[in-house]
XYZ file of C-alpha atoms in Angstrom:
576
model
C -0.595 83.165 -35.958
C -0.275 83.178 -32.178
C -0.455 79.377 -32.110
C 2.353 79.136 -34.664
C 4.470 81.520 -32.589
C 3.993 79.436 -29.449
C 4.873 76.169 -31.178
C 7.878 77.764 -32.874
C 9.117 79.215 -29.590
C 8.810 75.857 -27.829
C 10.672 74.127 -30.676
C 13.466 76.698 -30.512
C 13.745 76.378 -26.717
C 13.715 72.507 -26.685
C 16.332 71.104 -29.110
C 15.366 68.032 -31.073
C 11.638 68.727 -31.031
C 9.660 68.886 -34.259
C 6.030 69.855 -34.355
C 3.687 66.942 -33.958
C 6.485 64.301 -33.747
C 8.541 62.711 -31.027
C 12.207 63.301 -30.530
C 14.532 61.114 -32.524
C 14.474 57.604 -31.057
C 17.614 56.410 -29.347
C 19.154 53.005 -30.119
C 17.894 51.074 -27.124
C 14.205 50.439 -26.585
C 14.195 51.869 -23.087
C 15.589 55.197 -24.293
C 13.008 55.322 -27.115
C 10.222 54.611 -24.684
C 11.490 57.339 -22.382
C 11.766 59.897 -25.191
C 8.244 59.095 -26.353
C 6.944 59.623 -22.854
C 8.682 63.021 -22.584
C 7.323 64.022 -25.994
C 3.779 63.210 -24.881
C 4.280 65.350 -21.797
C 5.517 68.195 -24.028
C 2.475 68.080 -26.302
C 0.043 67.916 -23.428
C 1.781 70.858 -21.766
C 1.584 72.918 -24.944
C -2.120 72.287 -25.368
C -2.663 72.945 -21.661
C -1.106 76.396 -22.073
C -2.778 77.130 -25.392
C -6.276 76.661 -23.990
C -6.145 79.460 -21.374
C -4.187 81.654 -23.808
C -6.806 81.408 -26.537
C -9.604 82.076 -24.073
C -7.725 85.086 -22.686
C -7.065 86.550 -26.130
C -10.673 85.997 -27.225
C -12.087 87.720 -24.133
C -9.603 90.599 -24.518
C -10.613 91.070 -28.177
C -14.307 91.071 -27.367
C -13.913 93.551 -24.537
C -11.428 95.761 -26.385
C -13.487 96.077 -29.533
C -16.856 96.402 -27.787
C -19.041 99.151 -29.409
C -19.868 100.454 -25.941
C -16.581 102.429 -25.891
C -15.394 103.561 -29.374
C -12.155 105.071 -27.928
C -10.766 101.682 -26.863
C -9.788 100.061 -30.168
C -6.344 101.648 -30.311
C -5.566 100.671 -26.737
C -6.997 97.214 -27.259
C -4.852 96.682 -30.353
C -1.689 97.669 -28.436
C -2.604 95.306 -25.548
C -3.391 92.450 -27.904
C -0.119 92.902 -29.844
C 1.895 93.053 -26.588
C 0.076 90.017 -25.201
C 0.424 88.176 -28.505
C 4.226 88.543 -28.340
C 4.975 88.502 -24.603
C 2.613 85.737 -23.551
C 3.897 83.152 -26.086
C 7.477 83.869 -25.038
C 6.552 83.529 -21.366
C 4.604 80.357 -22.048
C 7.500 78.923 -24.080
C 9.908 79.667 -21.212
C 7.530 78.081 -18.722
C 7.058 75.012 -20.930
C 10.815 74.649 -21.427
C 11.466 74.827 -17.677
C 8.855 72.187 -16.912
C 10.026 69.879 -19.686
C 13.694 70.309 -18.709
C 12.922 69.302 -15.136
C 10.815 66.388 -16.403
C 13.632 65.186 -18.663
C 16.171 65.510 -15.832
C 13.942 63.483 -13.535
C 13.380 60.871 -16.221
C 17.128 60.682 -16.949
C 17.798 60.093 -13.267
C 15.179 57.341 -13.189
C 16.706 55.765 -16.290
C 20.203 55.946 -14.797
C 18.959 54.390 -11.574
C 17.296 51.630 -13.586
C 20.530 50.911 -15.434
C 22.538 50.922 -12.212
C 20.034 48.564 -10.606
C 20.237 46.244 -13.616
C 24.037 46.192 -13.510
C 24.061 45.714 -9.742
C 21.553 42.860 -10.004
C 23.605 41.263 -12.755
C 26.780 41.598 -10.668
C 24.929 40.143 -7.680
C 24.010 37.043 -9.717
C 27.408 36.386 -11.335
C 30.461 34.780 -9.781
C 33.308 37.184 -10.370
C 35.979 34.498 -10.746
C 34.389 31.995 -13.126
C 31.747 34.137 -14.821
C 29.111 31.543 -13.935
C 25.949 32.258 -12.004
C 26.384 32.398 -8.233
C 24.370 30.762 -5.449
C 21.593 33.352 -5.584
C 21.277 32.957 -9.350
C 21.157 29.199 -8.892
C 18.314 29.412 -6.394
C 16.318 31.663 -8.730
C 16.941 29.448 -11.756
C 16.236 26.237 -9.830
C 12.851 27.589 -8.768
C 12.065 28.687 -12.326
C 13.146 25.405 -13.912
C 11.178 23.355 -11.387
C 8.043 25.357 -12.164
C 8.574 24.723 -15.880
C 9.209 21.016 -15.306
C 6.009 20.636 -13.277
C 3.917 22.710 -15.678
C 5.162 20.951 -18.820
C 5.609 17.495 -17.236
C 9.260 17.326 -18.347
C 12.260 15.958 -16.403
C 14.930 18.136 -14.817
C 18.370 16.900 -13.760
C 20.630 18.495 -11.172
C 24.365 17.864 -10.864
C 26.323 18.953 -7.784
C 30.052 19.025 -8.526
C 32.686 19.204 -5.796
C 36.345 19.863 -6.656
C 38.484 17.294 -4.837
C 41.511 18.400 -2.808
C 41.190 22.122 -3.589
C 42.755 22.878 -0.213
C 45.852 20.883 -1.174
C 46.099 22.833 -4.433
C 45.872 26.119 -2.532
C 48.534 24.934 -0.079
C 50.986 23.820 -2.787
C 50.450 26.406 -5.542
C 48.818 29.254 -3.650
C 45.375 30.697 -4.163
C 46.298 31.683 -7.715
C 46.603 27.993 -8.562
C 43.318 27.261 -6.801
C 41.600 30.050 -8.748
C 42.939 28.660 -12.040
C 41.477 25.290 -11.106
C 38.064 26.800 -10.388
C 38.121 28.706 -13.677
C 39.006 25.433 -15.418
C 35.842 23.854 -13.981
C 33.831 26.699 -15.509
C 35.467 26.073 -18.894
C 34.728 22.354 -18.647
C 31.073 23.179 -18.076
C 31.056 25.507 -21.094
C 32.448 22.740 -23.328
C 30.300 19.854 -22.108
C 26.912 21.510 -21.575
C 24.197 22.188 -24.142
C 22.909 25.657 -24.985
C 19.942 25.453 -22.610
C 21.918 24.021 -19.654
C 23.043 26.320 -16.867
C 26.118 26.093 -14.619
C 26.645 27.913 -11.319
C 29.335 28.222 -8.698
C 27.379 27.836 -5.467
C 30.252 27.640 -2.973
C 34.001 27.778 -2.616
C 34.681 24.485 -4.405
C 31.136 23.420 -5.282
C 29.285 23.875 -8.561
C 25.691 23.168 -9.574
C 24.460 22.337 -13.072
C 20.830 22.337 -14.209
C 19.898 20.184 -17.211
C 16.349 20.922 -18.437
C 14.526 18.117 -20.263
C 17.031 15.562 -18.942
C 16.372 12.490 -16.822
C 18.814 10.927 -14.391
C 20.483 8.812 -17.104
C 21.224 11.909 -19.163
C 22.495 13.579 -15.989
C 24.876 10.670 -15.388
C 26.121 10.883 -18.975
C 26.890 14.597 -18.670
C 28.478 14.071 -15.254
C 30.807 11.385 -16.620
C 31.854 13.714 -19.443
C 32.687 16.411 -16.895
C 34.725 13.967 -14.806
C 36.573 12.657 -17.870
C 37.356 16.200 -19.018
C 38.633 17.138 -15.555
C 40.900 14.085 -15.399
C 42.250 15.140 -18.811
C 43.163 18.638 -17.653
C 40.030 20.482 -18.745
C 39.765 22.725 -21.804
C 42.368 21.563 -24.402
C 43.005 25.164 -25.444
C 43.887 26.211 -21.897
C 44.805 23.084 -19.985
C 45.697 22.821 -16.321
C 47.087 19.854 -14.431
C 44.614 16.956 -14.340
C 42.232 17.259 -11.414
C 39.376 15.220 -10.009
C 35.813 16.016 -9.056
C 33.023 14.217 -7.209
C 29.532 14.540 -8.647
C 26.128 13.807 -7.140
C 23.200 13.484 -9.541
C 19.458 13.561 -9.023
C 16.459 14.316 -11.212
C 12.820 15.310 -10.989
C 10.387 13.529 -11.017
C 12.478 10.312 -10.814
C 14.134 9.546 -8.422
C 13.244 12.817 -6.650
C 9.475 12.550 -6.622
C 9.127 15.856 -4.756
C 10.628 18.954 -6.342
C 11.601 20.292 -2.923
C 13.904 17.299 -2.456
C 15.806 17.611 -5.759
C 18.728 19.577 -4.324
C 18.794 17.640 -1.057
C 18.901 14.302 -2.863
C 21.707 15.393 -5.192
C 23.599 16.646 -2.144
C 23.077 13.288 -0.387
C 24.526 11.490 -3.418
C 27.508 13.868 -3.483
C 28.070 13.410 0.248
C 28.062 9.621 -0.165
C 30.489 9.929 -3.080
C 32.930 12.039 -1.049
C 32.810 9.609 1.861
C 33.493 6.586 -0.350
C 36.619 7.503 -2.234
C 35.692 10.531 -4.373
C 36.616 10.917 -8.076
C 33.313 9.371 -9.062
C 29.783 10.023 -10.275
C 26.921 8.863 -8.051
C 23.179 9.040 -8.760
C 20.835 9.380 -5.823
C 19.460 6.057 -4.608
C 16.891 6.193 -1.782
C 17.900 2.724 -0.625
C 21.579 3.606 -0.368
C 21.541 7.279 0.515
C 18.282 7.484 2.462
C 15.169 9.436 1.660
C 15.358 13.167 2.184
C 13.145 14.105 5.080
C 14.652 17.261 6.576
C 13.560 20.427 4.796
C 15.419 22.765 7.122
C 17.903 25.255 5.724
C 21.569 25.276 6.749
C 20.889 28.134 9.148
C 18.005 26.224 10.721
C 20.093 23.048 10.986
C 22.902 25.012 12.620
C 20.444 26.488 15.109
C 19.048 23.013 15.858
C 22.560 21.672 16.481
C 23.202 24.699 18.687
C 20.104 23.830 20.717
C 21.421 20.285 21.228
C 24.781 21.646 22.382
C 23.294 24.277 24.677
C 20.796 21.978 26.376
C 22.937 18.814 26.277
C 19.901 16.992 24.869
C 21.884 13.765 24.454
C 22.122 10.618 26.543
C 24.999 8.121 26.479
C 24.642 4.418 25.677
C 27.358 1.770 25.651
C 27.591 -1.280 23.393
C 29.786 -4.122 24.644
C 32.638 -5.600 22.589
C 33.259 -9.292 23.304
C 36.218 -11.620 22.981
C 35.464 -14.260 20.354
C 37.497 -16.730 22.408
C 36.238 -16.326 25.973
C 32.917 -14.572 25.430
C 33.866 -11.926 28.013
C 33.425 -8.171 27.400
C 36.775 -6.535 26.603
C 35.506 -3.038 25.918
C 32.524 -0.755 25.361
C 31.788 1.634 22.527
C 30.318 4.876 23.819
C 27.481 6.231 21.685
C 24.916 9.022 22.035
C 21.184 9.201 21.410
C 19.080 12.411 21.255
C 16.696 12.727 24.171
C 12.925 12.933 23.760
C 11.869 16.285 22.334
C 15.309 17.025 20.844
C 15.464 18.736 17.410
C 16.737 15.457 15.879
C 15.211 12.011 16.242
C 18.431 10.025 15.740
C 22.179 10.444 15.965
C 22.784 9.978 12.225
C 20.668 12.979 11.244
C 22.261 15.013 14.037
C 25.811 14.383 12.827
C 24.809 14.913 9.195
C 23.342 18.301 10.161
C 26.464 19.187 12.149
C 28.652 18.484 9.133
C 26.358 20.523 6.875
C 26.444 23.419 9.346
C 30.226 23.054 9.919
C 29.773 22.323 13.635
C 31.313 18.829 13.747
C 34.126 19.782 16.141
C 31.728 21.303 18.685
C 29.424 18.293 18.533
C 32.261 15.757 18.775
C 33.658 17.342 21.923
C 30.203 17.675 23.501
C 29.493 13.992 22.805
C 32.831 12.983 24.316
C 31.991 14.926 27.469
C 28.557 13.270 27.736
C 29.896 9.762 27.079
C 32.784 10.201 29.500
C 30.470 11.460 32.248
C 28.458 8.223 32.123
C 31.385 5.780 32.038
C 31.490 3.251 34.874
C 34.102 0.749 33.753
C 34.202 -2.568 35.624
C 37.288 -3.624 37.571
C 38.806 -5.365 34.561
C 41.038 -4.336 31.680
C 38.005 -3.303 29.616
C 38.429 -0.109 27.604
C 36.047 2.648 26.572
C 35.966 3.350 22.843
C 34.753 6.747 21.593
C 34.125 7.982 18.051
C 35.970 10.988 16.723
C 35.677 12.415 13.227
C 38.864 13.024 11.239
C 37.324 16.447 10.600
C 37.827 17.142 14.292
C 41.357 15.783 14.541
C 42.535 17.782 11.517
C 40.794 20.989 12.612
C 42.723 23.934 14.022
C 39.983 24.181 16.663
C 40.989 20.820 18.160
C 43.605 20.581 20.915
C 44.705 17.198 22.360
C 44.952 18.824 25.782
C 41.215 19.509 25.750
C 40.549 15.844 24.990
C 42.772 14.710 27.855
C 41.057 17.134 30.217
C 37.637 15.615 29.429
C 38.748 12.132 30.511
C 40.684 13.392 33.549
C 37.632 15.292 34.792
C 35.635 12.071 34.694
C 38.275 9.903 36.331
C 39.076 7.805 33.247
C 42.639 6.614 32.813
C 43.932 7.500 29.338
C 45.381 4.015 28.820
C 41.796 2.690 28.862
C 40.649 5.083 26.130
C 40.407 4.095 22.446
C 39.762 6.762 19.815
C 37.846 5.469 16.796
C 38.496 7.248 13.498
C 35.832 6.440 10.962
C 37.007 5.230 7.571
C 33.986 6.811 5.879
C 35.458 10.310 6.211
C 37.857 11.706 3.604
C 40.913 13.313 5.200
C 41.809 16.779 3.927
C 44.918 17.600 6.004
C 46.731 14.334 6.755
C 49.725 16.095 8.343
C 47.618 17.957 10.890
C 45.659 14.785 11.645
C 48.867 12.772 12.103
C 50.243 15.444 14.449
C 47.166 15.373 16.686
C 46.951 11.580 16.579
C 50.564 11.247 17.737
C 49.875 13.681 20.594
C 46.965 11.501 21.737
C 49.078 8.359 21.427
C 51.879 9.899 23.518
C 49.291 10.657 26.195
C 48.514 6.925 26.415
C 45.365 6.650 24.280
C 45.005 3.926 21.634
C 43.643 4.284 18.103
C 41.076 2.245 16.201
C 40.300 2.413 12.472
C 36.504 2.320 12.308
C 34.310 1.135 9.408
C 37.178 -0.494 7.481
C 35.743 -1.931 4.298
C 33.079 0.780 3.822
C 34.941 2.413 0.938
C 38.239 3.696 -0.416
C 38.561 6.735 1.820
C 40.094 4.890 4.785
C 42.801 3.124 2.796
C 44.897 6.257 3.100
C 44.393 6.248 6.861
C 45.465 2.622 7.091
C 48.640 3.383 5.150
C 49.506 6.635 6.933
C 48.593 5.954 10.564
C 49.426 3.041 12.836
C 46.273 1.672 14.500
C 45.988 -0.552 17.559
C 42.532 -1.874 16.582
C 40.948 -2.431 13.162
C 37.129 -2.514 13.158
C 35.536 -4.182 10.119
C 32.509 -2.322 8.733
C 29.154 -3.962 9.412
C 28.303 -3.995 5.676
C 31.243 -6.333 5.078
C 30.275 -8.498 8.040
C 26.563 -8.642 7.284
C 26.551 -8.710 3.502
C 29.821 -10.073 2.187
C 31.286 -12.269 4.872
C 29.221 -15.222 3.707
C 31.060 -15.241 0.371
C 34.557 -16.550 -0.297
C 35.918 -13.362 -1.987
C 35.241 -11.395 1.193
C 37.180 -13.998 3.166
C 40.274 -12.950 1.234
C 39.739 -9.313 2.234
C 39.396 -10.332 5.857
C 42.547 -12.436 5.737
C 44.465 -9.500 4.247
C 43.228 -7.302 7.095
C 44.283 -9.990 9.574
C 47.797 -10.068 8.118
C 47.996 -6.273 8.352
C 46.811 -6.357 11.964
C 49.349 -9.063 12.799
C 52.208 -6.920 11.470
C 50.941 -4.005 13.548
C 50.318 -6.219 16.558
C 46.752 -4.885 16.369
C 43.475 -6.635 17.109
C 40.440 -6.936 14.834
C 36.834 -6.251 15.835
C 33.993 -7.477 13.621
C 31.109 -4.985 13.803
C 27.460 -5.730 13.089
C 27.320 -9.407 14.142
C 23.568 -9.965 14.108
C 23.063 -13.644 13.219
C 24.480 -16.938 14.468
C 25.793 -17.693 10.962
C 27.778 -14.449 10.945
C 29.141 -15.282 14.385
C 30.255 -18.697 13.154
C 32.164 -17.202 10.192
C 33.786 -14.548 12.403
C 35.070 -17.216 14.782
C 36.140 -19.580 12.005
C 38.324 -16.866 10.476
C 40.069 -16.318 13.803
C 38.842 -12.750 14.340
C 39.608 -11.940 17.931
C 36.584 -9.850 18.970
C 33.195 -8.678 17.803
C 30.160 -6.576 18.571
C 26.593 -6.482 17.324
C 22.971 -6.894 18.357
C 23.358 -10.676 18.590
C 26.078 -10.250 21.211
C 24.825 -7.211 23.091
C 22.717 -4.137 22.396
C 23.661 -0.573 23.368
C 22.424 0.212 26.870
C 22.907 2.398 29.904
C 24.779 -0.187 31.977
C 28.394 -1.330 31.646
C 27.929 -4.147 34.173
C 27.631 -7.027 31.726
C 28.769 -10.617 32.163
C 30.071 -13.058 29.576
C 28.093 -14.763 26.796
C 27.997 -18.390 25.666
C 29.383 -18.251 22.125
C 28.861 -21.962 21.525
C 25.195 -21.701 22.489
C 24.737 -18.724 20.175
C 26.242 -20.616 17.250
C 24.077 -23.629 18.102
C 20.983 -21.413 17.881
C 21.856 -20.903 14.221
C 22.062 -24.643 13.649
C 18.645 -25.013 15.297
C 17.223 -22.397 12.931
C 18.613 -24.391 10.006
C 16.937 -27.565 11.253
C 13.658 -25.664 11.582
C 13.990 -24.304 8.055
C 14.652 -20.712 9.172
C 17.173 -18.592 7.268
C 18.022 -15.547 9.327
C 21.046 -14.707 7.175
C 18.805 -14.122 4.149
C 18.127 -10.659 5.545
C 21.493 -9.564 6.957
C 19.867 -6.624 8.722
C 17.443 -8.733 10.789
C 17.684 -7.787 14.472
C 17.801 -10.876 16.614
C 15.689 -11.049 19.785
C 17.326 -10.477 23.121
C 19.177 -13.574 24.377
C 19.369 -14.292 28.071
C 22.958 -14.247 29.283
C 23.832 -16.901 31.832
C 24.780 -15.523 35.215
């Protein structure tokens, strides 16, 4: 009877409890699991209280009804009745208090768990597009790579960059730019399969993971995305046609190491953006270089900062010769990292600076170092320095700072040529044109560098007047031996004639290339055959006829140095 009273009291005090059963399960599994746990606590608490109670009542009955004292039974009965009623009520109250506190604590834990889940979900989702964000991409990339290695299946990665988003923001406002980014997310939803995942990993950059897909499948999907973008995106909610650049790589081919998958796709995207954009490019180790730098963006930025702080660069100067007289008419100032620097070569240094968004700082530091080592001869020779369009179009760049660098080093501005590389895509042509005109008014000349490397520089050639046009070494070394490339060179010559500009052929490394350059009437050239980069600017003339004759001698000896256009010729003694 007492046990029934205790259980009944507990059931009355704790709503929803039925004897020997759990509380009614809630819809979600977590709530059901929580309720079951509370119910177990309730049962254990009841039995924990019943044990001492039963022992107490048994002892009281034995003592109260002991034959040693016949006068006690009445008193014992009163005590037992009072204890039988009061103790169950007290125990029920105590059990209810403990269970209520337990349920409150468990509810708080459940609420915290839900809040954590929602916060984690929000932290992994891009609020604008609804796609996963950069953190979600990193988590999923790691997971998919583990699956690919464990199951020996391919994994493709697409890096998608929205072209000219800044122009869209400038013309239509950020609302228009946001609509464009949302349209990219819709394109991904239409094109991708159920198991594929898309992420927005940066302002205008997206990443797409394609499990069980090799590089060919990645290219197919990438082309569909590009075609959809050029058509205005989702047909049900179209925007103005837009373009994207896409870099593709895959594991295990061509990215044999999983750690290089992202870096290789990024290298392909970078090459695509520098060569005209609006294209799909698969990673090619021969064209884009093998990934060898595992450092994060923060580590690359710190390494560039070390170079800037310690000035761990030395200047070298490569002569530019007249193809008529063989005399040096100018010198291109270059930099090389010193021994022990965080980068082994200038290419990796500038690539890291662009990745870390420190191109302007590095450009100006290199100009200072090159200018400090200039010792121009008493001729009309000029000093040519490289400057990225990224620097000239940046709000951080001021033409006055550039002029001050040359004035501090005693270099007359009319002997300075600024080389703008054609490999860089210009984002803000108006700002670049403004800064270029300021430099021109100060007396500096302009050279279009790497012409022929891709489509990106065609806009520069049409928008900016150049004093010098430098033909990319790939055109000189690879294509100049073929008639179709002669037509390109003649077109560039006609353009230069209209501008009253001169042409420089870069990368002249064989006598055969020198002969073609001279036969086409190109006025000047540079390359390892003519003169290597060095510390000195005190260089005499070269015998062009003798250099050409060395090629004829090779032909008579059966040697074909033009078969490998990247062969570096041995040093040639220059007559005094």
